[in-house]
mmCIF file of C-alpha atoms in Angstrom:
data_model
loop_
_atom_site.group_PDB
_atom_site.id
_atom_site.type_symbol
_atom_site.label_atom_id
_atom_site.label_comp_id
_atom_site.label_asym_id
_atom_site.label_seq_id
_atom_site.Cartn_x
_atom_site.Cartn_y
_atom_site.Cartn_z
ATOM 1 C CA UNK A 1 0.000 0.000 0.000
ATOM 2 C CA UNK A 2 1.195 3.513 -0.867
ATOM 3 C CA UNK A 3 0.107 6.889 0.488
ATOM 4 C CA UNK A 4 -2.007 8.926 -1.951
ATOM 5 C CA UNK A 5 0.051 12.053 -1.171
ATOM 6 C CA UNK A 6 3.743 11.170 -0.768
ATOM 7 C CA UNK A 7 3.445 7.812 -2.633
ATOM 8 C CA UNK A 8 5.690 6.129 -0.046
ATOM 9 C CA UNK A 9 4.976 2.746 1.495
ATOM 10 C CA UNK A 10 2.169 3.099 4.048
ATOM 11 C CA UNK A 11 1.573 -0.551 4.894
ATOM 12 C CA UNK A 12 2.539 -0.063 8.537
ATOM 13 C CA UNK A 13 0.505 3.129 9.034
ATOM 14 C CA UNK A 14 -1.960 2.981 11.926
ATOM 15 C CA UNK A 15 -3.990 6.205 11.713
ATOM 16 C CA UNK A 16 -7.290 6.514 9.876
ATOM 17 C CA UNK A 17 -7.722 9.773 7.961
ATOM 18 C CA UNK A 18 -10.709 12.077 8.496
ATOM 19 C CA UNK A 19 -11.512 13.660 5.145
ATOM 20 C CA UNK A 20 -13.264 16.480 6.996
ATOM 21 C CA UNK A 21 -11.593 17.209 10.362
ATOM 22 C CA UNK A 22 -13.174 15.828 13.511
ATOM 23 C CA UNK A 23 -13.322 19.417 14.759
ATOM 24 C CA UNK A 24 -16.055 19.990 12.168
ATOM 25 C CA UNK A 25 -18.174 17.151 13.566
ATOM 26 C CA UNK A 26 -17.050 14.536 11.066
ATOM 27 C CA UNK A 27 -17.303 10.974 12.328
ATOM 28 C CA UNK A 28 -18.281 9.219 9.087
ATOM 29 C CA UNK A 29 -16.173 10.494 6.171
ATOM 30 C CA UNK A 30 -13.047 8.497 6.983
ATOM 31 C CA UNK A 31 -10.341 6.719 4.967
ATOM 32 C CA UNK A 32 -8.843 3.460 6.274
ATOM 33 C CA UNK A 33 -5.326 3.430 7.713
ATOM 34 C CA UNK A 34 -2.662 3.483 5.020
ATOM 35 C CA UNK A 35 -4.571 5.396 2.360
ATOM 36 C CA UNK A 36 -2.871 8.439 3.896
ATOM 37 C CA UNK A 37 0.337 7.533 5.729
ATOM 38 C CA UNK A 38 0.866 8.507 9.361
ATOM 39 C CA UNK A 39 3.491 11.121 8.449
ATOM 40 C CA UNK A 40 1.207 12.904 5.966
ATOM 41 C CA UNK A 41 -1.746 12.552 8.334
ATOM 42 C CA UNK A 42 0.233 14.293 11.078
ATOM 43 C CA UNK A 43 1.528 16.950 8.688
ATOM 44 C CA UNK A 44 -1.954 17.889 7.468
ATOM 45 C CA UNK A 45 -3.247 18.094 11.027
ATOM 46 C CA UNK A 46 -0.494 20.551 12.064
ATOM 47 C CA UNK A 47 0.290 22.540 8.929
ATOM 48 C CA UNK A 48 -2.931 22.668 6.893
ATOM 49 C CA UNK A 49 -6.009 21.856 8.982
ATOM 50 C CA UNK A 50 -4.964 23.706 12.140
ATOM 51 C CA UNK A 51 -4.218 27.056 10.392
ATOM 52 C CA UNK A 52 -7.538 26.793 8.545
ATOM 53 C CA UNK A 53 -9.595 25.818 11.601
ATOM 54 C CA UNK A 54 -7.873 28.405 13.817
ATOM 55 C CA UNK A 55 -8.341 31.305 11.414
ATOM 56 C CA UNK A 56 -10.551 34.112 12.830
ATOM 57 C CA UNK A 57 -13.358 33.289 10.369
ATOM 58 C CA UNK A 58 -13.463 29.591 11.244
ATOM 59 C CA UNK A 59 -13.119 30.205 14.976
ATOM 60 C CA UNK A 60 -16.091 32.581 14.804
ATOM 61 C CA UNK A 61 -18.093 29.933 12.933
ATOM 62 C CA UNK A 62 -17.169 27.229 15.430
ATOM 63 C CA UNK A 63 -17.979 29.578 18.330
ATOM 64 C CA UNK A 64 -21.449 30.517 17.096
ATOM 65 C CA UNK A 65 -22.323 26.964 16.041
ATOM 66 C CA UNK A 66 -20.825 25.533 19.271
ATOM 67 C CA UNK A 67 -18.556 23.099 17.418
ATOM 68 C CA UNK A 68 -16.096 21.589 19.904
ATOM 69 C CA UNK A 69 -12.606 20.338 19.141
ATOM 70 C CA UNK A 70 -11.653 16.691 19.640
ATOM 71 C CA UNK A 71 -10.954 17.643 23.262
ATOM 72 C CA UNK A 72 -14.438 19.118 23.677
ATOM 73 C CA UNK A 73 -13.310 22.756 23.645
ATOM 74 C CA UNK A 74 -15.215 25.434 21.725
ATOM 75 C CA UNK A 75 -12.774 28.126 20.555
ATOM 76 C CA UNK A 76 -13.239 31.524 22.233
ATOM 77 C CA UNK A 77 -13.479 34.724 20.202
ATOM 78 C CA UNK A 78 -12.718 38.383 20.846
ATOM 79 C CA UNK A 79 -15.443 41.011 20.892
ATOM 80 C CA UNK A 80 -16.168 44.538 22.015
ATOM 81 C CA UNK A 81 -18.317 45.850 24.846
ATOM 82 C CA UNK A 82 -19.658 49.368 24.451
ATOM 83 C CA UNK A 83 -17.947 51.934 26.642
ATOM 84 C CA UNK A 84 -14.657 50.045 26.825
ATOM 85 C CA UNK A 85 -11.551 50.544 24.721
ATOM 86 C CA UNK A 86 -10.250 47.006 25.337
ATOM 87 C CA UNK A 87 -11.495 43.828 23.633
ATOM 88 C CA UNK A 88 -13.313 41.173 25.630
ATOM 89 C CA UNK A 89 -13.017 37.416 25.201
ATOM 90 C CA UNK A 90 -16.174 35.333 24.930
ATOM 91 C CA UNK A 91 -16.227 31.639 25.806
ATOM 92 C CA UNK A 92 -18.852 28.964 25.194
ATOM 93 C CA UNK A 93 -18.775 25.847 27.359
ATOM 94 C CA UNK A 94 -20.661 22.588 26.931
ATOM 95 C CA UNK A 95 -22.815 21.877 29.984
ATOM 96 C CA UNK A 96 -24.604 18.609 29.304
ATOM 97 C CA UNK A 97 -26.977 19.314 26.422
ATOM 98 C CA UNK A 98 -26.730 23.066 26.968
ATOM 99 C CA UNK A 99 -24.108 25.568 25.863
ATOM 100 C CA UNK A 100 -23.226 28.289 28.377
ATOM 101 C CA UNK A 101 -21.580 31.583 27.377
ATOM 102 C CA UNK A 102 -19.051 33.246 29.662
ATOM 103 C CA UNK A 103 -17.544 36.691 29.099
ATOM 104 C CA UNK A 104 -13.989 37.368 30.274
ATOM 105 C CA UNK A 105 -13.654 40.974 31.488
ATOM 106 C CA UNK A 106 -10.731 43.022 32.707
ATOM 107 C CA UNK A 107 -11.120 45.216 35.805
ATOM 108 C CA UNK A 108 -12.199 48.299 33.815
ATOM 109 C CA UNK A 109 -14.862 46.319 31.980
ATOM 110 C CA UNK A 110 -16.050 44.630 35.155
ATOM 111 C CA UNK A 111 -16.504 47.992 36.884
ATOM 112 C CA UNK A 112 -18.321 49.291 33.809
ATOM 113 C CA UNK A 113 -20.810 46.433 33.865
ATOM 114 C CA UNK A 114 -21.082 46.506 37.658
ATOM 115 C CA UNK A 115 -22.022 50.192 37.597
ATOM 116 C CA UNK A 116 -25.228 49.366 35.753
ATOM 117 C CA UNK A 117 -26.601 51.183 32.772
ATOM 118 C CA UNK A 118 -26.821 49.880 29.234
ATOM 119 C CA UNK A 119 -23.923 48.064 27.564
ATOM 120 C CA UNK A 120 -23.876 46.308 24.227
ATOM 121 C CA UNK A 121 -21.757 43.302 23.293
ATOM 122 C CA UNK A 122 -20.445 42.982 19.733
ATOM 123 C CA UNK A 123 -19.108 39.643 18.472
ATOM 124 C CA UNK A 124 -17.810 38.868 14.949
ATOM 125 C CA UNK A 125 -20.104 36.613 12.919
ATOM 126 C CA UNK A 126 -17.365 35.471 10.536
ATOM 127 C CA UNK A 127 -16.934 33.013 7.714
ATOM 128 C CA UNK A 128 -18.602 34.472 4.696
ATOM 129 C CA UNK A 129 -15.487 33.681 2.660
ATOM 130 C CA UNK A 130 -12.273 31.995 3.803
ATOM 131 C CA UNK A 131 -9.354 34.394 4.046
ATOM 132 C CA UNK A 132 -6.291 32.358 5.077
ATOM 133 C CA UNK A 133 -3.698 31.210 2.554
ATOM 134 C CA UNK A 134 -4.027 27.595 3.737
ATOM 135 C CA UNK A 135 -7.614 27.404 2.464
ATOM 136 C CA UNK A 136 -6.718 26.194 -1.034
ATOM 137 C CA UNK A 137 -4.361 23.580 0.414
ATOM 138 C CA UNK A 138 -7.101 22.435 2.786
ATOM 139 C CA UNK A 139 -9.595 22.111 -0.087
ATOM 140 C CA UNK A 140 -6.954 20.344 -2.232
ATOM 141 C CA UNK A 141 -6.336 17.880 0.603
ATOM 142 C CA UNK A 142 -10.049 17.155 1.025
ATOM 143 C CA UNK A 143 -10.505 16.824 -2.769
ATOM 144 C CA UNK A 144 -7.679 14.297 -3.120
ATOM 145 C CA UNK A 145 -9.020 12.223 -0.247
ATOM 146 C CA UNK A 146 -12.563 12.418 -1.626
ATOM 147 C CA UNK A 147 -11.214 10.987 -4.910
ATOM 148 C CA UNK A 148 -9.739 8.049 -2.996
ATOM 149 C CA UNK A 149 -13.004 7.621 -1.097
ATOM 150 C CA UNK A 150 -14.882 7.295 -4.394
ATOM 151 C CA UNK A 151 -12.784 4.326 -5.523
ATOM 152 C CA UNK A 152 -12.270 2.509 -2.213
ATOM 153 C CA UNK A 153 -14.626 -0.296 -3.177
ATOM 154 C CA UNK A 154 -12.995 -0.885 -6.563
ATOM 155 C CA UNK A 155 -10.061 -3.250 -6.897
ATOM 156 C CA UNK A 156 -6.972 -1.204 -7.696
ATOM 157 C CA UNK A 157 -8.893 2.046 -7.243
ATOM 158 C CA UNK A 158 -6.621 3.637 -4.645
ATOM 159 C CA UNK A 159 -3.563 2.490 -6.580
ATOM 160 C CA UNK A 160 -4.956 4.341 -9.593
ATOM 161 C CA UNK A 161 -5.198 7.577 -7.578
ATOM 162 C CA UNK A 162 -1.588 7.095 -6.417
ATOM 163 C CA UNK A 163 -0.207 6.335 -9.897
ATOM 164 C CA UNK A 164 -2.264 8.760 -12.001
ATOM 165 C CA UNK A 165 0.043 11.665 -12.902
ATOM 166 C CA UNK A 166 -2.825 14.066 -13.619
ATOM 167 C CA UNK A 167 -3.470 14.186 -9.856
ATOM 168 C CA UNK A 168 0.147 15.049 -9.020
ATOM 169 C CA UNK A 169 -0.300 18.860 -9.149
ATOM 170 C CA UNK A 170 -3.210 18.971 -6.685
ATOM 171 C CA UNK A 171 -1.648 16.437 -4.323
ATOM 172 C CA UNK A 172 1.634 18.391 -4.396
ATOM 173 C CA UNK A 173 -0.210 21.636 -3.664
ATOM 174 C CA UNK A 174 -1.942 20.011 -0.689
ATOM 175 C CA UNK A 175 1.136 18.265 0.723
ATOM 176 C CA UNK A 176 4.012 20.552 -0.227
ATOM 177 C CA UNK A 177 2.393 23.898 -1.048
ATOM 178 C CA UNK A 178 3.561 23.672 -4.674
ATOM 179 C CA UNK A 179 2.492 25.433 -6.747
ATOM 180 C CA UNK A 180 2.107 28.171 -4.136
ATOM 181 C CA UNK A 181 -0.975 29.754 -5.697
ATOM 182 C CA UNK A 182 -4.079 27.684 -6.509
ATOM 183 C CA UNK A 183 -7.267 29.753 -6.804
ATOM 184 C CA UNK A 184 -10.582 28.604 -5.396
ATOM 185 C CA UNK A 185 -14.072 29.996 -5.968
ATOM 186 C CA UNK A 186 -15.939 30.848 -2.780
ATOM 187 C CA UNK A 187 -19.490 32.077 -2.114
ATOM 188 C CA UNK A 188 -22.338 31.592 0.345
ATOM 189 C CA UNK A 189 -25.157 29.441 -1.062
ATOM 190 C CA UNK A 190 -27.433 29.387 2.003
ATOM 191 C CA UNK A 191 -27.573 30.798 5.516
ATOM 192 C CA UNK A 192 -25.476 29.006 8.128
ATOM 193 C CA UNK A 193 -28.539 28.415 10.328
ATOM 194 C CA UNK A 194 -30.859 27.272 7.555
ATOM 195 C CA UNK A 195 -32.509 23.873 7.869
ATOM 196 C CA UNK A 196 -31.904 21.801 4.730
ATOM 197 C CA UNK A 197 -33.838 18.797 3.479
ATOM 198 C CA UNK A 198 -31.684 15.764 4.354
ATOM 199 C CA UNK A 199 -33.068 12.355 3.386
ATOM 200 C CA UNK A 200 -36.614 13.568 3.845
ATOM 201 C CA UNK A 201 -35.949 15.302 7.156
ATOM 202 C CA UNK A 202 -34.996 18.885 7.926
ATOM 203 C CA UNK A 203 -31.675 19.580 9.557
ATOM 204 C CA UNK A 204 -28.617 21.798 9.610
ATOM 205 C CA UNK A 205 -25.747 20.758 7.372
ATOM 206 C CA UNK A 206 -22.231 21.149 8.719
ATOM 207 C CA UNK A 207 -20.448 19.905 5.606
ATOM 208 C CA UNK A 208 -21.217 18.390 2.206
ATOM 209 C CA UNK A 209 -19.156 17.784 -0.925
ATOM 210 C CA UNK A 210 -19.280 16.391 -4.441
ATOM 211 C CA UNK A 211 -17.521 16.498 -7.811
ATOM 212 C CA UNK A 212 -18.568 18.270 -10.996
ATOM 213 C CA UNK A 213 -17.412 17.071 -14.424
ATOM 214 C CA UNK A 214 -18.078 19.820 -16.969
ATOM 215 C CA UNK A 215 -18.787 19.383 -20.700
ATOM 216 C CA UNK A 216 -15.326 20.868 -21.309
ATOM 217 C CA UNK A 217 -13.763 17.881 -19.550
ATOM 218 C CA UNK A 218 -12.740 19.692 -16.357
ATOM 219 C CA UNK A 219 -13.190 18.107 -12.942
ATOM 220 C CA UNK A 220 -14.098 20.347 -9.999
ATOM 221 C CA UNK A 221 -14.450 19.519 -6.328
ATOM 222 C CA UNK A 222 -17.091 21.440 -4.369
ATOM 223 C CA UNK A 223 -17.112 21.587 -0.568
ATOM 224 C CA UNK A 224 -19.675 23.501 1.504
ATOM 225 C CA UNK A 225 -19.192 24.271 5.203
ATOM 226 C CA UNK A 226 -22.310 25.693 6.825
ATOM 227 C CA UNK A 227 -23.420 27.054 3.459
ATOM 228 C CA UNK A 228 -20.091 28.521 2.327
ATOM 229 C CA UNK A 229 -19.289 26.802 -0.954
ATOM 230 C CA UNK A 230 -15.615 26.449 -1.903
ATOM 231 C CA UNK A 231 -14.653 25.033 -5.292
ATOM 232 C CA UNK A 232 -11.286 23.900 -6.639
ATOM 233 C CA UNK A 233 -10.214 22.673 -10.073
ATOM 234 C CA UNK A 234 -8.785 19.183 -9.555
ATOM 235 C CA UNK A 235 -6.838 19.358 -12.810
ATOM 236 C CA UNK A 236 -4.936 22.595 -12.302
ATOM 237 C CA UNK A 237 -4.780 26.093 -10.772
ATOM 238 C CA UNK A 238 -7.512 27.671 -12.891
ATOM 239 C CA UNK A 239 -11.061 28.489 -11.800
ATOM 240 C CA UNK A 240 -12.391 30.225 -14.934
ATOM 241 C CA UNK A 241 -14.132 27.078 -16.171
ATOM 242 C CA UNK A 242 -16.219 26.902 -13.010
ATOM 243 C CA UNK A 243 -17.178 30.567 -13.289
ATOM 244 C CA UNK A 244 -18.274 29.876 -16.867
ATOM 245 C CA UNK A 245 -20.287 26.848 -15.731
ATOM 246 C CA UNK A 246 -22.049 28.994 -13.108
ATOM 247 C CA UNK A 247 -23.040 31.579 -15.729
ATOM 248 C CA UNK A 248 -24.407 28.860 -17.999
ATOM 249 C CA UNK A 249 -26.378 27.303 -15.132
ATOM 250 C CA UNK A 250 -27.925 30.379 -13.489
ATOM 251 C CA UNK A 251 -25.460 30.338 -10.592
ATOM 252 C CA UNK A 252 -26.913 27.104 -9.257
ATOM 253 C CA UNK A 253 -24.685 25.108 -6.940
ATOM 254 C CA UNK A 254 -23.647 21.677 -8.267
ATOM 255 C CA UNK A 255 -24.511 20.429 -4.781
ATOM 256 C CA UNK A 256 -28.185 21.248 -5.474
ATOM 257 C CA UNK A 257 -28.551 20.904 -9.252
ATOM 258 C CA UNK A 258 -28.249 18.182 -11.877
ATOM 259 C CA UNK A 259 -28.028 14.779 -10.214
ATOM 260 C CA UNK A 260 -28.267 16.505 -6.815
ATOM 261 C CA UNK A 261 -31.447 18.453 -7.593
ATOM 262 C CA UNK A 262 -34.407 17.911 -5.288
ATOM 263 C CA UNK A 263 -36.946 15.549 -6.774
#
């Protein structure tokens, strides 16, 4: 067995790979041990996923949606309280089935609140579009693993992903940051708190993804996190074909059109 990223022997690898990080409530989209070697698994966790998940936009999203880390910790965020020149820090803590908010105040802020009167708390909402440079590498990583997931049940499928040279650019961008620039297309397709129809029942979607194969022969990977759609060209660092597809299809999301359209 060889790793789909570094192509080195991964027979002895022990760690399963979460296509979407556990810190985004993923417990099902998982690759078996060895598809991604332990070294690459550890690298992605430290150098790609962590910078993305710890960006101000993602921390605000995880705060407001009360998404805990693997250790059960919801990231705090900074805000502003009216009448104070210093930022405050807001925390959310899991308390059984409830989520409790605590506000960390300095002495000046405490005295301000203690004195009574009206104070307003302002917290960033965040994550309308990803802003950190690691975003494209994160999407490239998820796209490559989603390709492997698609062929897991086929004999020789994972080996094909490893050996196919057309996937080398995107795997190298994910694993080594080369090429350095790889554009993605990002937009919000529905409100973060919107209930979506999921297998006949309404619910809130944390993450969803799929591939789009255009008539021009390009393959795109589309990932949505709480309604923010992020698209990458699997074949190379060019997003113009997806923009053209959107214009030709009335800006519909591939996640909700074509084969994915509601019946």
